[in-house]
Amino acid sequence: AEKEVRARDTVCVYCGNEFTSVKVVRKSAAGWEHIINDAGIITRENIALCCWGCNASKGRKPLSVWLQTQHCIDRGITPETVAPVVKQAIERACSTALNKVMHSVTQPRRANMD
């Protein structure tokens, strides 16, 4: 899986900048990232490579919150500009949230039979 992620993520999945060696510029070196901040989700759909700058800025913030930060605004990082793997994570998160809402709306309420 690591080889697949390294082949897929040749630039930062968030800002799109090319990775450099840590010895050149640490901020633009590649680092491992959980797209959805859940250490339990270690699938290739949730593990990505991003630059240290984006990784440090995102920290433990949820993706939806981080995308609204000054770091993202200054760099033009939006849900539309991120790598496909991040877009897919956003779509999965949105569909999961929508499914929860729809499930709660469509479940019939039990009538009080007493």
CSV table of C-alpha atoms in Angstrom, one decimal:
chain,number,residue,atom,x,y,z
A,1,ALA,CA,0.0,0.0,0.0
A,2,GLU,CA,2.9,2.4,0.8
A,3,LYS,CA,4.2,2.0,-2.8
A,4,GLU,CA,0.8,2.7,-4.2
A,5,VAL,CA,0.4,5.9,-2.1
A,6,ARG,CA,3.9,7.1,-3.0
A,7,ALA,CA,3.1,6.5,-6.7
A,8,ARG,CA,-0.2,8.3,-6.5
A,9,ASP,CA,0.9,11.3,-4.3
A,10,THR,CA,3.8,12.7,-6.2
A,11,VAL,CA,2.9,16.3,-5.1
A,12,CYS,CA,1.2,17.6,-1.9
A,13,VAL,CA,-2.4,16.3,-2.0
A,14,TYR,CA,-3.6,19.7,-0.6
A,15,CYS,CA,-1.5,22.5,-2.1
A,16,GLY,CA,-0.1,20.7,-5.1
A,17,ASN,CA,3.5,21.8,-4.5
A,18,GLU,CA,6.3,19.5,-5.5
A,19,PHE,CA,8.1,17.7,-2.6
A,20,THR,CA,11.7,18.6,-1.8
A,21,SER,CA,14.3,16.8,0.3
A,22,VAL,CA,14.1,17.6,4.0
A,23,LYS,CA,17.6,18.9,3.6
A,24,VAL,CA,16.5,21.5,1.0
A,25,VAL,CA,13.4,22.9,2.6
A,26,ARG,CA,11.7,21.0,5.4
A,27,LYS,CA,8.3,22.8,4.9
A,28,SER,CA,8.0,21.3,1.4
A,29,ALA,CA,9.2,17.8,2.3
A,30,ALA,CA,6.7,15.0,2.1
A,31,GLY,CA,5.0,13.7,5.2
A,32,TRP,CA,2.3,11.1,5.9
A,33,GLU,CA,-1.2,12.4,6.5
A,34,HIS,CA,-4.5,11.0,7.6
A,35,ILE,CA,-7.0,12.9,5.4
A,36,ILE,CA,-9.8,12.2,7.9
A,37,ASN,CA,-8.2,12.5,11.3
A,38,ASP,CA,-8.8,9.0,12.6
A,39,ALA,CA,-5.8,6.9,13.3
A,40,GLY,CA,-8.0,3.9,13.0
A,41,ILE,CA,-8.6,4.5,9.3
A,42,ILE,CA,-5.3,3.4,7.7
A,43,THR,CA,-6.6,2.6,4.3
A,44,ARG,CA,-4.9,3.9,1.1
A,45,GLU,CA,-8.1,6.1,0.7
A,46,ASN,CA,-7.3,7.9,3.9
A,47,ILE,CA,-3.5,7.9,4.0
A,48,ALA,CA,-1.8,10.4,1.8
A,49,LEU,CA,1.4,12.4,1.3
A,50,CYS,CA,1.4,16.1,1.9
A,51,CYS,CA,4.0,18.8,2.4
A,52,TRP,CA,5.1,19.5,6.0
A,53,GLY,CA,3.6,23.0,5.7
A,54,CYS,CA,0.1,21.7,5.0
A,55,ASN,CA,0.5,18.9,7.5
A,56,ALA,CA,1.5,21.2,10.3
A,57,SER,CA,-1.3,23.7,9.5
A,58,LYS,CA,-3.9,21.0,9.4
A,59,GLY,CA,-2.8,19.2,12.6
A,60,ARG,CA,-5.8,17.6,14.2
A,61,LYS,CA,-8.4,19.9,12.6
A,62,PRO,CA,-11.2,18.2,10.7
A,63,LEU,CA,-10.7,18.6,7.0
A,64,SER,CA,-13.8,20.8,6.6
A,65,VAL,CA,-12.6,23.2,9.3
A,66,TRP,CA,-9.0,23.3,8.0
A,67,LEU,CA,-10.1,24.1,4.5
A,68,GLN,CA,-11.6,27.4,5.8
A,69,THR,CA,-8.3,28.5,7.6
A,70,GLN,CA,-6.1,31.3,6.5
A,71,HIS,CA,-3.4,28.8,5.4
A,72,CYS,CA,-5.8,27.4,2.8
A,73,ILE,CA,-7.2,30.8,1.8
A,74,ASP,CA,-3.7,32.2,1.3
A,75,ARG,CA,-2.7,29.2,-0.9
A,76,GLY,CA,-6.0,28.8,-2.8
A,77,ILE,CA,-6.6,25.4,-1.3
A,78,THR,CA,-10.3,24.5,-1.7
A,79,PRO,CA,-12.4,21.3,-1.9
A,80,GLU,CA,-12.2,21.8,-5.7
A,81,THR,CA,-8.4,22.2,-5.9
A,82,VAL,CA,-7.3,19.3,-3.7
A,83,ALA,CA,-6.1,15.9,-5.1
A,84,PRO,CA,-8.7,13.4,-6.2
A,85,VAL,CA,-8.0,11.2,-3.1
A,86,VAL,CA,-9.0,14.1,-0.9
A,87,LYS,CA,-12.1,15.0,-3.0
A,88,GLN,CA,-13.2,11.3,-2.6
A,89,ALA,CA,-12.7,11.6,1.2
A,90,ILE,CA,-14.8,14.7,1.3
A,91,GLU,CA,-17.5,13.0,-0.8
A,92,ARG,CA,-17.5,9.9,1.5
A,93,ALA,CA,-17.7,12.2,4.6
A,94,CYS,CA,-20.6,14.1,3.1
A,95,SER,CA,-22.5,11.0,2.0
A,96,THR,CA,-22.0,9.4,5.4
A,97,ALA,CA,-23.4,12.6,7.1
A,98,LEU,CA,-26.3,12.7,4.6
A,99,ASN,CA,-27.1,9.1,5.1
A,100,LYS,CA,-27.2,9.6,8.9
A,101,VAL,CA,-29.6,12.6,8.5
A,102,MET,CA,-31.8,10.7,5.9
A,103,HIS,CA,-31.9,7.6,8.2
A,104,SER,CA,-33.1,9.7,11.1
A,105,VAL,CA,-35.7,11.4,9.0
A,106,THR,CA,-37.1,8.2,7.3
A,107,GLN,CA,-37.3,6.0,10.4
A,108,PRO,CA,-40.9,5.8,11.5
A,109,ARG,CA,-41.5,7.0,15.0
A,110,ARG,CA,-43.0,4.4,17.2
A,111,ALA,CA,-46.5,5.2,18.3
A,112,ASN,CA,-47.2,4.9,21.9
A,113,MET,CA,-49.2,1.7,22.1
A,114,ASP,CA,-50.2,2.0,25.8
